[in-house]
Coordinates of C-alpha atoms in Angstrom, one line a residue:
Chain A
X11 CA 0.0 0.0 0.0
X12 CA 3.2 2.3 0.3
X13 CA 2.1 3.8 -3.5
X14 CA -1.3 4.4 -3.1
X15 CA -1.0 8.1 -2.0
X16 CA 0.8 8.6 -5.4
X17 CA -2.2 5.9 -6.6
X18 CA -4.9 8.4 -4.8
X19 CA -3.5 11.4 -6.5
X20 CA -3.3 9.6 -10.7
X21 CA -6.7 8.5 -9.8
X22 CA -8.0 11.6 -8.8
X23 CA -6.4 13.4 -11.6
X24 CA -8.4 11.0 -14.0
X25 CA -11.9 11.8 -12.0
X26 CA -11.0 15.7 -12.8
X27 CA -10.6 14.5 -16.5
X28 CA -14.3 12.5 -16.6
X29 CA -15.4 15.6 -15.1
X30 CA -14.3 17.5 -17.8
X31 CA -16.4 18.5 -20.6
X32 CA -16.2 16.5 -23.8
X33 CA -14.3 19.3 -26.4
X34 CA -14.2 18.8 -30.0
X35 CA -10.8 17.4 -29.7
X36 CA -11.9 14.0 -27.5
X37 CA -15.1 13.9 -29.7
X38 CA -12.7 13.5 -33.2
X39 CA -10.9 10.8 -30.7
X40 CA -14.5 8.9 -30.1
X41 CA -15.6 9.2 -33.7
X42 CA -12.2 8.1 -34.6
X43 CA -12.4 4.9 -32.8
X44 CA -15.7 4.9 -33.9
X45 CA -14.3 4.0 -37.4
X46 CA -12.9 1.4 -35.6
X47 CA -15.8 -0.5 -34.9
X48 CA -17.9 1.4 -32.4
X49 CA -21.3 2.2 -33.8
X50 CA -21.7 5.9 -32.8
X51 CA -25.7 6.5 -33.3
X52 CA -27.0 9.3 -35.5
X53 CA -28.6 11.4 -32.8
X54 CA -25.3 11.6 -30.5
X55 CA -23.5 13.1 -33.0
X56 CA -26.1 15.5 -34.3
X57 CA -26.0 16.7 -31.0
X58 CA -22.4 17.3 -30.3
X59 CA -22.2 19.9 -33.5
X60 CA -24.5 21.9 -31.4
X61 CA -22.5 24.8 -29.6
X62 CA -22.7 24.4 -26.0
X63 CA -23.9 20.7 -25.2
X64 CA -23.6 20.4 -21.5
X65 CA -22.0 17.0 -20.8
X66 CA -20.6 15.0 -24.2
X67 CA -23.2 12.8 -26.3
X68 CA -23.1 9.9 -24.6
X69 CA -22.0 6.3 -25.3
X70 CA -23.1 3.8 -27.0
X71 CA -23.8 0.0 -25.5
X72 CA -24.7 -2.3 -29.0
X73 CA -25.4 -5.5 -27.5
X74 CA -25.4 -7.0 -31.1
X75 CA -21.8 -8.7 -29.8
X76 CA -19.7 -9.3 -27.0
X77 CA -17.9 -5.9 -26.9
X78 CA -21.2 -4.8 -25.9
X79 CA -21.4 -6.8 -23.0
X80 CA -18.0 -6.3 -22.1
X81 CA -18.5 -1.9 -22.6
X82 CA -21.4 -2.7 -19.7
X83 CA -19.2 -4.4 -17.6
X84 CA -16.7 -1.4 -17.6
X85 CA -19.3 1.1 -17.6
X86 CA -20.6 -0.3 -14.1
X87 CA -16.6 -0.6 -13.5
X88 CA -16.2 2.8 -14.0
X89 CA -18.7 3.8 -11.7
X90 CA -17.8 1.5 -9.0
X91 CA -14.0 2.3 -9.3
X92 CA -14.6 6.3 -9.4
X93 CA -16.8 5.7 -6.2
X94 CA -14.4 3.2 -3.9
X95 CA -11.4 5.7 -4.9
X96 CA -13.4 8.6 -3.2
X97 CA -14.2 6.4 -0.6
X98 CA -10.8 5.3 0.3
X99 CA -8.7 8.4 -0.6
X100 CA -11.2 10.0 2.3
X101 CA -13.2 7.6 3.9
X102 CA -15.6 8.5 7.1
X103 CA -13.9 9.4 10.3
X104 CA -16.4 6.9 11.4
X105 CA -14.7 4.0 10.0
X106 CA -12.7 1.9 11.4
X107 CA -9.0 1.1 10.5
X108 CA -10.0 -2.1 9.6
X109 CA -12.5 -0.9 7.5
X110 CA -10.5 1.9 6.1
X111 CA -7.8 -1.1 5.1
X112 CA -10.9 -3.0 2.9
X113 CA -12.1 0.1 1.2
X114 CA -8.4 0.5 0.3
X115 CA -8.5 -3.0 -0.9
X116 CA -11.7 -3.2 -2.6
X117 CA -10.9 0.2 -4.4
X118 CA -7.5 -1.6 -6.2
X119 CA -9.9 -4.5 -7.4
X120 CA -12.6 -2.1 -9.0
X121 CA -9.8 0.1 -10.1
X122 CA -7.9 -3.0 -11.6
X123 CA -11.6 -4.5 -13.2
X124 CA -11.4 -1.2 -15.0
X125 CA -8.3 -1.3 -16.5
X126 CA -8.8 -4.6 -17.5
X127 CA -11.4 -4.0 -19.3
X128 CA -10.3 -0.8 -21.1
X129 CA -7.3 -3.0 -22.1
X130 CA -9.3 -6.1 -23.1
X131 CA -11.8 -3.5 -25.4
X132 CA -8.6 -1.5 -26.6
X133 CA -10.0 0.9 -29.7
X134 CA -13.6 -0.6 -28.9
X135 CA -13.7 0.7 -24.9
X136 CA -16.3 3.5 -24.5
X137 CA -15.2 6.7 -23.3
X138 CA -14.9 7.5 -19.7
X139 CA -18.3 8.3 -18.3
X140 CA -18.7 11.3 -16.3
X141 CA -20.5 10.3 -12.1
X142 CA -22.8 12.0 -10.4
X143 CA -22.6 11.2 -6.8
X144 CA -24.4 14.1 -5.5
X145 CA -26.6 11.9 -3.9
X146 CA -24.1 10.2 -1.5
X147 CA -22.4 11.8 1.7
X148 CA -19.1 10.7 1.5
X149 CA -18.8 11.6 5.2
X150 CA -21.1 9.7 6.5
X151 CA -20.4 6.0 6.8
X152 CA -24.2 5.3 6.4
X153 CA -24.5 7.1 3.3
X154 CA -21.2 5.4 2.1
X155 CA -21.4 2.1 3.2
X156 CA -25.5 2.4 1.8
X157 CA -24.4 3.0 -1.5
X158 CA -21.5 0.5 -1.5
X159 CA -24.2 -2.3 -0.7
X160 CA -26.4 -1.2 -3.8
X161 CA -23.3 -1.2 -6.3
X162 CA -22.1 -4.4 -5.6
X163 CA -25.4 -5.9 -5.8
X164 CA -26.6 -4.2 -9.0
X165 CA -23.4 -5.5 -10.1
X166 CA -23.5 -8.8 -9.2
X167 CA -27.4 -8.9 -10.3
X168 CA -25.8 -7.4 -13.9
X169 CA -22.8 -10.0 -14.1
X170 CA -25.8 -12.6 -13.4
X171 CA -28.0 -11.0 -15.8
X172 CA -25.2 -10.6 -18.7
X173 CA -23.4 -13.7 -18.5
X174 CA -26.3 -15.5 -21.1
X175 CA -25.7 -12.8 -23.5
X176 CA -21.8 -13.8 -23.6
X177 CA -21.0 -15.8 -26.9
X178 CA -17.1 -16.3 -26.0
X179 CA -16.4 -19.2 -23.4
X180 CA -13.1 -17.1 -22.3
X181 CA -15.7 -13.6 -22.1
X182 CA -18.1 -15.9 -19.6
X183 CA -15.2 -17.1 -17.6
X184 CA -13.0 -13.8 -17.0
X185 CA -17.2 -12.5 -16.3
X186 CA -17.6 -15.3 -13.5
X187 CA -14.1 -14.5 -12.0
X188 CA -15.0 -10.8 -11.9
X189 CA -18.8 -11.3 -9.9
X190 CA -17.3 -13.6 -7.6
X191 CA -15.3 -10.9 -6.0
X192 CA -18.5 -8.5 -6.5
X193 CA -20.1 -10.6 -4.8
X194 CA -17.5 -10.8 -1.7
X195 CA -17.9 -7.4 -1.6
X196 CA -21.1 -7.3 -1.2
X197 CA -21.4 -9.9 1.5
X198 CA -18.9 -7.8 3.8
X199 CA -20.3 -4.8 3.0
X200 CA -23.9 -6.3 4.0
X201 CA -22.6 -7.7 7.0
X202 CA -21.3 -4.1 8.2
X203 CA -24.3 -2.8 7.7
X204 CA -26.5 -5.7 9.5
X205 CA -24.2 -8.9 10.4
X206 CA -25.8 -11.7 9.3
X207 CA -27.5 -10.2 6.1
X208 CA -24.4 -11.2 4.1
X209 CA -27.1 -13.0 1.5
X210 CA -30.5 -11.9 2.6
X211 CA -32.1 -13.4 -0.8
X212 CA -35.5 -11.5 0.3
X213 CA -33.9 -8.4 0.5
X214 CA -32.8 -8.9 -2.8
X215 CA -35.8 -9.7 -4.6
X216 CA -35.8 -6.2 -6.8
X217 CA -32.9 -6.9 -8.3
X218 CA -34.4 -10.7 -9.3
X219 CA -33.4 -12.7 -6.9
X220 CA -35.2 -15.7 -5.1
X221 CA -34.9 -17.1 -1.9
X222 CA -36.8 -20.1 -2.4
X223 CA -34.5 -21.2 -4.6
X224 CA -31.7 -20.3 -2.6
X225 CA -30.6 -17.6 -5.9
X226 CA -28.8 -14.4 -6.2
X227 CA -30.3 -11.2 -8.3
X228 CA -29.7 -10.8 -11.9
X229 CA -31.5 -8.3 -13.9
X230 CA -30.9 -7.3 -18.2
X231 CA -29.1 -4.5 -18.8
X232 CA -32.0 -2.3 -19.6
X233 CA -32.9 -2.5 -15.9
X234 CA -29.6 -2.1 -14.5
X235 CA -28.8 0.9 -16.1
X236 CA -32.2 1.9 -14.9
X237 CA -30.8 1.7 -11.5
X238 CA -27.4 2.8 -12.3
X239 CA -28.6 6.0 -13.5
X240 CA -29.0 7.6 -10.8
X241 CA -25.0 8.0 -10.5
X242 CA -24.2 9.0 -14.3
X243 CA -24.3 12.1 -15.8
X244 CA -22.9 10.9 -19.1
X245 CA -25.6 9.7 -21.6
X246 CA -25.8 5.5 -22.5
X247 CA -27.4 4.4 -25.3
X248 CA -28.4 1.0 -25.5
X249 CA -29.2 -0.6 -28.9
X250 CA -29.5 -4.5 -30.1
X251 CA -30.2 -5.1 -26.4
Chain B
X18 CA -42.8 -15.8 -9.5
X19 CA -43.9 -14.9 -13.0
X20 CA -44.4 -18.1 -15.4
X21 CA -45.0 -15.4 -18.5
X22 CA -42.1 -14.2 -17.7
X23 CA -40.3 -16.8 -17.9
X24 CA -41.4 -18.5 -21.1
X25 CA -40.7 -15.3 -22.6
X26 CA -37.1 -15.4 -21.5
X27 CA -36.9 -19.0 -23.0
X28 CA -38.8 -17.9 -26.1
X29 CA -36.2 -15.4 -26.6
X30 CA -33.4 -18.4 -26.6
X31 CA -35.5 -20.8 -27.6
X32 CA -38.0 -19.8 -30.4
X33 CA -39.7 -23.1 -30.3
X34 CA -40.9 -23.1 -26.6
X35 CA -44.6 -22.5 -27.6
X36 CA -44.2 -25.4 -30.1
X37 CA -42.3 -27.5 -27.8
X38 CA -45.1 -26.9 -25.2
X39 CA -47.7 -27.3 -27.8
X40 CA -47.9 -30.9 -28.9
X41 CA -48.2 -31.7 -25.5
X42 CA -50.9 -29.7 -23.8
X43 CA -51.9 -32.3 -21.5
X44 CA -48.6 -31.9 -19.8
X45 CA -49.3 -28.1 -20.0
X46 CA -52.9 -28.4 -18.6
X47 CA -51.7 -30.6 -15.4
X48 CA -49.1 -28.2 -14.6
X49 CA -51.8 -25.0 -14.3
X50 CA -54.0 -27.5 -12.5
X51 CA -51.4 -28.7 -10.1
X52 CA -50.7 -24.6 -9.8
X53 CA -53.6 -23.7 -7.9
X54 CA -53.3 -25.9 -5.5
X55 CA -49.3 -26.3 -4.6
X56 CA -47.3 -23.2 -2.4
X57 CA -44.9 -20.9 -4.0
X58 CA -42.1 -23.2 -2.4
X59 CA -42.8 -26.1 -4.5
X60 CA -42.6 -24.3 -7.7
X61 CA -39.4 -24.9 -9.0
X62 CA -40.1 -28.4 -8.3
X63 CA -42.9 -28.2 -10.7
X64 CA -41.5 -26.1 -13.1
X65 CA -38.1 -28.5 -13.2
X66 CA -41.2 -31.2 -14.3
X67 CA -42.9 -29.5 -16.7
X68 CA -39.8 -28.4 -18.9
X69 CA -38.9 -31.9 -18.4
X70 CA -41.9 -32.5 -20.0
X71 CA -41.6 -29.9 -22.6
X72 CA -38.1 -30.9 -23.6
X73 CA -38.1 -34.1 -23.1
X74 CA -34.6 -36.1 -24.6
X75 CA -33.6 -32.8 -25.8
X76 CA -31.9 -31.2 -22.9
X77 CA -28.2 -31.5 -24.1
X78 CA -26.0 -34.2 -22.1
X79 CA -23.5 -32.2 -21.3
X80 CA -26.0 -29.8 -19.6
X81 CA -27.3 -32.4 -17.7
X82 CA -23.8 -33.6 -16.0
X83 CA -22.8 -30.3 -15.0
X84 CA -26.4 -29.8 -13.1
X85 CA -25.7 -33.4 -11.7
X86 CA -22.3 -32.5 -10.9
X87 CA -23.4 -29.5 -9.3
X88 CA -26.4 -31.3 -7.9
X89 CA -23.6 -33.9 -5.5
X90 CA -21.2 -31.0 -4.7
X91 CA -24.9 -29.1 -3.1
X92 CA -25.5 -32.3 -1.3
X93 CA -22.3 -32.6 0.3
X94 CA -22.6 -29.3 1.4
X95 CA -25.9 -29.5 2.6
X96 CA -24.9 -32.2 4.9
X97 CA -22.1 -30.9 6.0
X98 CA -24.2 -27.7 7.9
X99 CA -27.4 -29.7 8.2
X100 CA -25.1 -32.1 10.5
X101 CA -23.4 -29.7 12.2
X102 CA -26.6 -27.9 13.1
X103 CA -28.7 -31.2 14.1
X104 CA -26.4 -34.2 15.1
X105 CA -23.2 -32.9 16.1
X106 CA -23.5 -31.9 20.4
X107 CA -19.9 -31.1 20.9
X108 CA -19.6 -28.5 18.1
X109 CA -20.2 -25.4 20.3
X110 CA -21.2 -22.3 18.3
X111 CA -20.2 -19.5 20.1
X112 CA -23.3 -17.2 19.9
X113 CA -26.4 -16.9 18.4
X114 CA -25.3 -15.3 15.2
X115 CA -23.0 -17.8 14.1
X116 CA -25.6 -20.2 14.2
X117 CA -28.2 -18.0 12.1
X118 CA -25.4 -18.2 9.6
X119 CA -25.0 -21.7 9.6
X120 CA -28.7 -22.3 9.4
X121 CA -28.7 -19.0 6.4
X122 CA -26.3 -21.1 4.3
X123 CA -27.5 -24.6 5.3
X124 CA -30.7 -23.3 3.8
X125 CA -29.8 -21.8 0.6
X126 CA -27.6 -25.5 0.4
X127 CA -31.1 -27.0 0.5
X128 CA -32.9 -24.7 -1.6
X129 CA -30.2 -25.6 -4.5
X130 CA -30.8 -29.1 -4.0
X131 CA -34.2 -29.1 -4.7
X132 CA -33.7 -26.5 -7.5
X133 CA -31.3 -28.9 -9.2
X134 CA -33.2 -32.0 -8.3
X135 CA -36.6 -30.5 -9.8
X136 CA -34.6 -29.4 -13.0
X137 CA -33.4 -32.4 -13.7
X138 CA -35.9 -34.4 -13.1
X139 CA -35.8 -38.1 -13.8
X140 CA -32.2 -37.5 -14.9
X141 CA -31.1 -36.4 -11.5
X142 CA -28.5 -38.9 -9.8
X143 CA -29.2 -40.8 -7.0
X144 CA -29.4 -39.0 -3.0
X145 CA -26.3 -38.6 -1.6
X146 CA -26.9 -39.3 2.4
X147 CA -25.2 -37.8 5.0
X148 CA -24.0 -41.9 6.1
X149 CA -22.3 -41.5 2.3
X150 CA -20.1 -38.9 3.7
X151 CA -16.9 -38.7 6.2
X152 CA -16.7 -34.8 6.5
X153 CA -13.7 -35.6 9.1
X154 CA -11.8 -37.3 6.4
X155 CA -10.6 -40.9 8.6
X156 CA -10.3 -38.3 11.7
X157 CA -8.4 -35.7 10.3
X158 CA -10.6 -32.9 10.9
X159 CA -12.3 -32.7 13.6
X160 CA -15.1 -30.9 11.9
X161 CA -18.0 -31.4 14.7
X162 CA -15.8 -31.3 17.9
X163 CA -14.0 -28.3 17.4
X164 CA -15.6 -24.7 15.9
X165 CA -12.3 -23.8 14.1
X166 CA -11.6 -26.3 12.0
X167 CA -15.5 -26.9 11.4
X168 CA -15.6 -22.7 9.8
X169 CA -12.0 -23.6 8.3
X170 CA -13.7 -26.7 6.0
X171 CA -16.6 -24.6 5.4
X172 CA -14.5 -22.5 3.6
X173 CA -12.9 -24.8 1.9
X174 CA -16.3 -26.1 0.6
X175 CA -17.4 -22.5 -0.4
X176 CA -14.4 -21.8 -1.7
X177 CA -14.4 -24.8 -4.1
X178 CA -18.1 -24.1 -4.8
X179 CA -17.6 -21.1 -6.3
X180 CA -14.6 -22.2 -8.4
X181 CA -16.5 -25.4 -9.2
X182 CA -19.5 -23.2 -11.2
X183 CA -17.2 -21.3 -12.7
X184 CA -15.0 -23.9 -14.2
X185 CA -18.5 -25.3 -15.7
X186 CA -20.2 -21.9 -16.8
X187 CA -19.1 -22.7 -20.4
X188 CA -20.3 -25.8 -20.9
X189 CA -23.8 -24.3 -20.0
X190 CA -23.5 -21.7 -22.5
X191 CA -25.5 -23.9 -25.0
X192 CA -28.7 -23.2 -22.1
X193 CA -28.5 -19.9 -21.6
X194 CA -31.2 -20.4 -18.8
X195 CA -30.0 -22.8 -16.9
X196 CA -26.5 -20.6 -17.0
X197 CA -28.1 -17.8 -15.9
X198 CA -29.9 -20.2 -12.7
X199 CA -26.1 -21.7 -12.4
X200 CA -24.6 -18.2 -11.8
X201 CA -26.9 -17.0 -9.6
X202 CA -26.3 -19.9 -7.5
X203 CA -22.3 -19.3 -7.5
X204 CA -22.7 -15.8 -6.7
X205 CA -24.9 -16.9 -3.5
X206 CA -21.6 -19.2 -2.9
X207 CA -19.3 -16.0 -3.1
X208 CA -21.3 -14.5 -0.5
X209 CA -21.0 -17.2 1.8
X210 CA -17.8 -17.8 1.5
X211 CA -17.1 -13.8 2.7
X212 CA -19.3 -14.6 5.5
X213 CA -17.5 -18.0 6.7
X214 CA -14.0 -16.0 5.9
X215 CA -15.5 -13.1 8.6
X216 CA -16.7 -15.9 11.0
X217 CA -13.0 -17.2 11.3
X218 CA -11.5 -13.9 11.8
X219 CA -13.7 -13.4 14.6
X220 CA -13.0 -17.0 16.0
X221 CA -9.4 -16.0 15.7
X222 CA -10.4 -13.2 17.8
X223 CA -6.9 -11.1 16.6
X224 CA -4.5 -14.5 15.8
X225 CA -5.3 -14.2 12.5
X226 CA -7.1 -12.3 10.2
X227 CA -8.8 -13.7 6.9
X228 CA -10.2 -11.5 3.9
X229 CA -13.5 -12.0 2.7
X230 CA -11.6 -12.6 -0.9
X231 CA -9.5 -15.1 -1.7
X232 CA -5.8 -13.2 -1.3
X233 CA -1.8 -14.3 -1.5
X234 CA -0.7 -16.3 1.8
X235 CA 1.3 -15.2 4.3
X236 CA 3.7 -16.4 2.1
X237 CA 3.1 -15.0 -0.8
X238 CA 1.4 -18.8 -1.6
X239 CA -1.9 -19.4 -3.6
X240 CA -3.8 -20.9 -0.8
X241 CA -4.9 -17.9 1.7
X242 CA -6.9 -20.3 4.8
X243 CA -4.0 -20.7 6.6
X244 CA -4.5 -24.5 6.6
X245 CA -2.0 -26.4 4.5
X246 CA -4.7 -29.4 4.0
X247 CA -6.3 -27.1 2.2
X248 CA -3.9 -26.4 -0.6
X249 CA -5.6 -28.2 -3.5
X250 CA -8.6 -25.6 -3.1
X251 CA -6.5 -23.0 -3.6
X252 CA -4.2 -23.8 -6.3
X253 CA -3.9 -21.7 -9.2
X254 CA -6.1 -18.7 -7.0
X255 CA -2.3 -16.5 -7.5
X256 CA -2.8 -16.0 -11.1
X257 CA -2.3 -12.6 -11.8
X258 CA -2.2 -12.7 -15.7
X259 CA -6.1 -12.4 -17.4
X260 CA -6.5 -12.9 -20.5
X261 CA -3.0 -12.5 -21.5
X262 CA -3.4 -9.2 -19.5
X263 CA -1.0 -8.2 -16.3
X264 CA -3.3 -7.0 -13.7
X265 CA -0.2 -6.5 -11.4
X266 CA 0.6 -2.3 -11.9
X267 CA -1.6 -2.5 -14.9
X268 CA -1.6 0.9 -16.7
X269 CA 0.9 2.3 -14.5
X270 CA -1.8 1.8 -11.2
X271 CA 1.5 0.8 -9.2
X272 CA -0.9 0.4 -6.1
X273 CA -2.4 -2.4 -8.0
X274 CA 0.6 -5.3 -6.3
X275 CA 0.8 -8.8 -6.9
X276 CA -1.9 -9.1 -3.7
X277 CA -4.2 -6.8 -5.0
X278 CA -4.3 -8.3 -8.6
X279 CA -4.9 -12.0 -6.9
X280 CA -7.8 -10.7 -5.2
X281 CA -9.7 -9.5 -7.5
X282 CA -10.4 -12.2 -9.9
X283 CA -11.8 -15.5 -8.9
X284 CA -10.1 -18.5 -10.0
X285 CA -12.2 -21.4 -11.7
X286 CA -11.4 -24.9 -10.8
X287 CA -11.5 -27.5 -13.5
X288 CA -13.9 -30.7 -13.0
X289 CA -11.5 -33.4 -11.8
X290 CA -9.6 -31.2 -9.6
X291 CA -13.2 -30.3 -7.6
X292 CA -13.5 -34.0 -8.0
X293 CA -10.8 -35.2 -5.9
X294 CA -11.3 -32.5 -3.7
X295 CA -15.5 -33.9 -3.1
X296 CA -13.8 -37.0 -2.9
X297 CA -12.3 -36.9 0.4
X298 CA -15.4 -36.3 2.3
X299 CA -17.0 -39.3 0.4
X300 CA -16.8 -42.9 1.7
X301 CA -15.3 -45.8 -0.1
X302 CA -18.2 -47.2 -2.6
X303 CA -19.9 -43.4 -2.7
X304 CA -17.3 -41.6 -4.5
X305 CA -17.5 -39.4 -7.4
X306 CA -16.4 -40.5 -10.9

């Protein structure tokens, strides 16, 4: 952990440029790679030639393959990343050291599920998406541990959800070695919050799961982003869902 | 539980469902009749039946031995809590809590039983009973005499669990359906794993400390529990290269160490390595092939 100030401080530089308003110059960059392969659709860029557009034009999710997919996954990795690393680079006063240690951890795995994926997509990766987490009190370890909880079950209910729409055996299996951790997370988190809860399968039941049958959440895309929507500002379009 | 819902899902996979269904109305007819009278609990079992029905031969083999692979590794742990929870006086749990746990897991270990069973219907393979079993292994581990090493197996078992669904989540590719059932289930493993990881941190009460995630041992090792029976669970769990990609400082996140990028994938565990590993809680006669 002796790097992770120097860590704290690349990674915040990068939220400063997600903040940062999509110019012409990173729009050429998307449309390039959108010769590439990425479908960029019609509407997102008639909007960008219009002076003034507040945040970018969005991204596009085209489920039609598995870079689809695999853009979803790092989507929700964005968000959980860019959350955990203002988590752990100022956590609650309220937490403990132990706690304060996990964060730490669980930021490097969302930070390094990012990066994975950005690498795995190369030219096809969507561009960085821009949070809103105007809704969470980063102070509080209620509000912090609250929303923690919901993004590693909306991801693990997404990683669920997805993993049938996978048509490359290696895709599915780097997938299934991703939620496993999600769902780790989401156990200790849970069991912070109420011990004991660490796979309350009632409690779950909006995000699809079912306790009867002793089974976790998973929800379609659609629906997650839904949910996840809350905590983007940047626009994603989903086609050949 | 929504049963439109659910053909629609298949329809999307499987065009044919309605046609499937069709010829055989009768089978169709019985199942709504048999709905308004049976509980919400006993649906899957149903369900399980009437796709049975539906599909008949056509389910594809190799489908069918990964649920019934999956099916004896749920058995094995179902026993393994159901015993310690029923039968087993001189396993002391040491409040209230832990037990809930147990009894929280033991559950859900049920529940995918009868899931699996229901699913497979008549091709389900035979109960495995708890007399099948030797959870101590010849008197190795005193599983249901002593707390510790009864939460230090139990994590071996979840551990496995969740690398055991993973190894298989390809071969169930060709069911998209029954994939999506099998992940759920392994993410519910994941969780209990954390949990059982927690419960032995507390028991340690400050001797030793164990993640909720699978990390390096202490010496930099693949196999994190602290109990070197356990290594065969754990092998392979150090891999830090996915998909020909270096996790460790990837992009120049130097924070990202050899620990870190261990942790944060799951490893998956091929089907003869899981194997031997169910093996040596099975008796002589009862073991898995």
């Amino acid at each position: 952990m002796k790097n992770n100030e120097l860590e704290t401080q690349n990674e915040l530089q990068d939220e400063s440029l997600f903040k940062a308003r999509l110019g012409r110059r990173s729009f050429l960059q998307f449309a390039g790679a959108g010769a590439a392969g990425i479908a960029l659709v019609a509407a997102g860029c008639r909007k960008d030639r219009i002076m003034d557009v507040p945040s970018g034009s969005g991204v596009t999710l085209d489920f039609k393959d598995d870079f689809g997919v695999l853009n979803y996954a790092y989507a929700l990795e964005q968000l959980e990343a860019a959350f955990y690393i203002l988590v752990a680079s100022n956590p609650p006063s309220a937490f403990s050291a132990a706690e304060k240690a996990y964060f730490q951890d669980i930021q490097f795995h969302e930070i390094a599920h990012r990066e994975f994926f950005k690498n795995a997509l190369g030219s096809a990766a969507i561009a960085n998406l821009e949070v809103d987490f105007s809704s969470i009190t980063f102070s509080d370890r209620t509000s912090v541990l609250t929303t923690a909880k919901a993004f590693e079950d909306l991801g693990v209910a997404a990683y669920n959800g997805a993993g049938g729409r996978i048509k490359t055996p290696a895709y599915l299996l780097l997938a299934g070695k991703i939620v496993s951790v999600e769902a780790r997370h989401a156990a200790y988190i849970r069991d912070l919050i109420s011990n004991g809860t660490f796979a309350d399968l009632n409690d779950l039941a909006a995000l699809g799961s079912n306790n009867a049958n002793g089974l976790d959440g998973a929800l379609t895309p659609d629906k997650v982003l839904g949910i996840a929507g809350k905590y983007v500002k940047t626009k994603i379009n989903v086609i050949n869902l | 539980m929504n049963i439109v819902n659910i053909l629609e899902e298949i329809e999307k996979v499987d065009g044919e469902i309605y046609e499937r269904l069709n010829p055989r109305r009768a089978a169709m007819k019985s199942f709504f009749n048999i709905g308004k009278k049976i509980s919400l609990a006993a649906m899957p079992l149903a369900l399980g039946s009437m796709f049975q029905k539906a599909y008949g031969q056509t389910t594809p083999t190799a489908v069918i031995e990964v649920l019934n692979f999956a099916l004896a590794l749920e058995y094995l742990e179902f026993h393994y809590y159901n015993h310690a929870l029923l039968a087993a006086p001189n396993l002391v749990f040491p409040n209230a809590a832990s037990k809930a746990a147990i009894t929280t897991i033991r559950d859900h270990e049920a529940a995918h039983v009868n899931l699996l069973k229901g699913a497979l219907g008549a091709s389900a393979r035979a109960e495995i009973t708890y007399a099948m079993t030797d959870f101590t292994v010849n008197g190795a581990f005193p599983v249901y005499d002593d707390y510790a090493t009864f939460l230090a197996v139990a994590q071996g078992f979840e551990d496995t669990g969740v690398r055991a669904y993973k190894g298989q989540a390809g071969n169930l590719m060709v069911s998209p359906g029954v994939l999506q059932t099998a992940l759920q289930i392994h993410s519910v493993e994941a969780r209990h794993a954390a949990h059982i990881r927690q419960m032995r941190t507390t028991q340690a009460a400050g001797a030793a400390t164990y993640k909720p995630w699978v990390s390096l041992g202490a010496s930099g090792q693949a196999n994190d529990s602290g109990v070197a029976a356990l290594d065969a669970v754990y092998a392979g769990e150090d891999l830090t290269l996915q998909a020909n990609i270096n996790i460790v400082g990837i992009n120049g996140k130097t924070g990202i160490d050899k620990k870190a990028a261990v942790e944060c994938f799951d490893e998956a565990l091929d089907k003869a390595s899981v194997v031997a590993i169910a093996n040596l809680f099975l008796k002589t006669g009862n073991k898995l092939s």
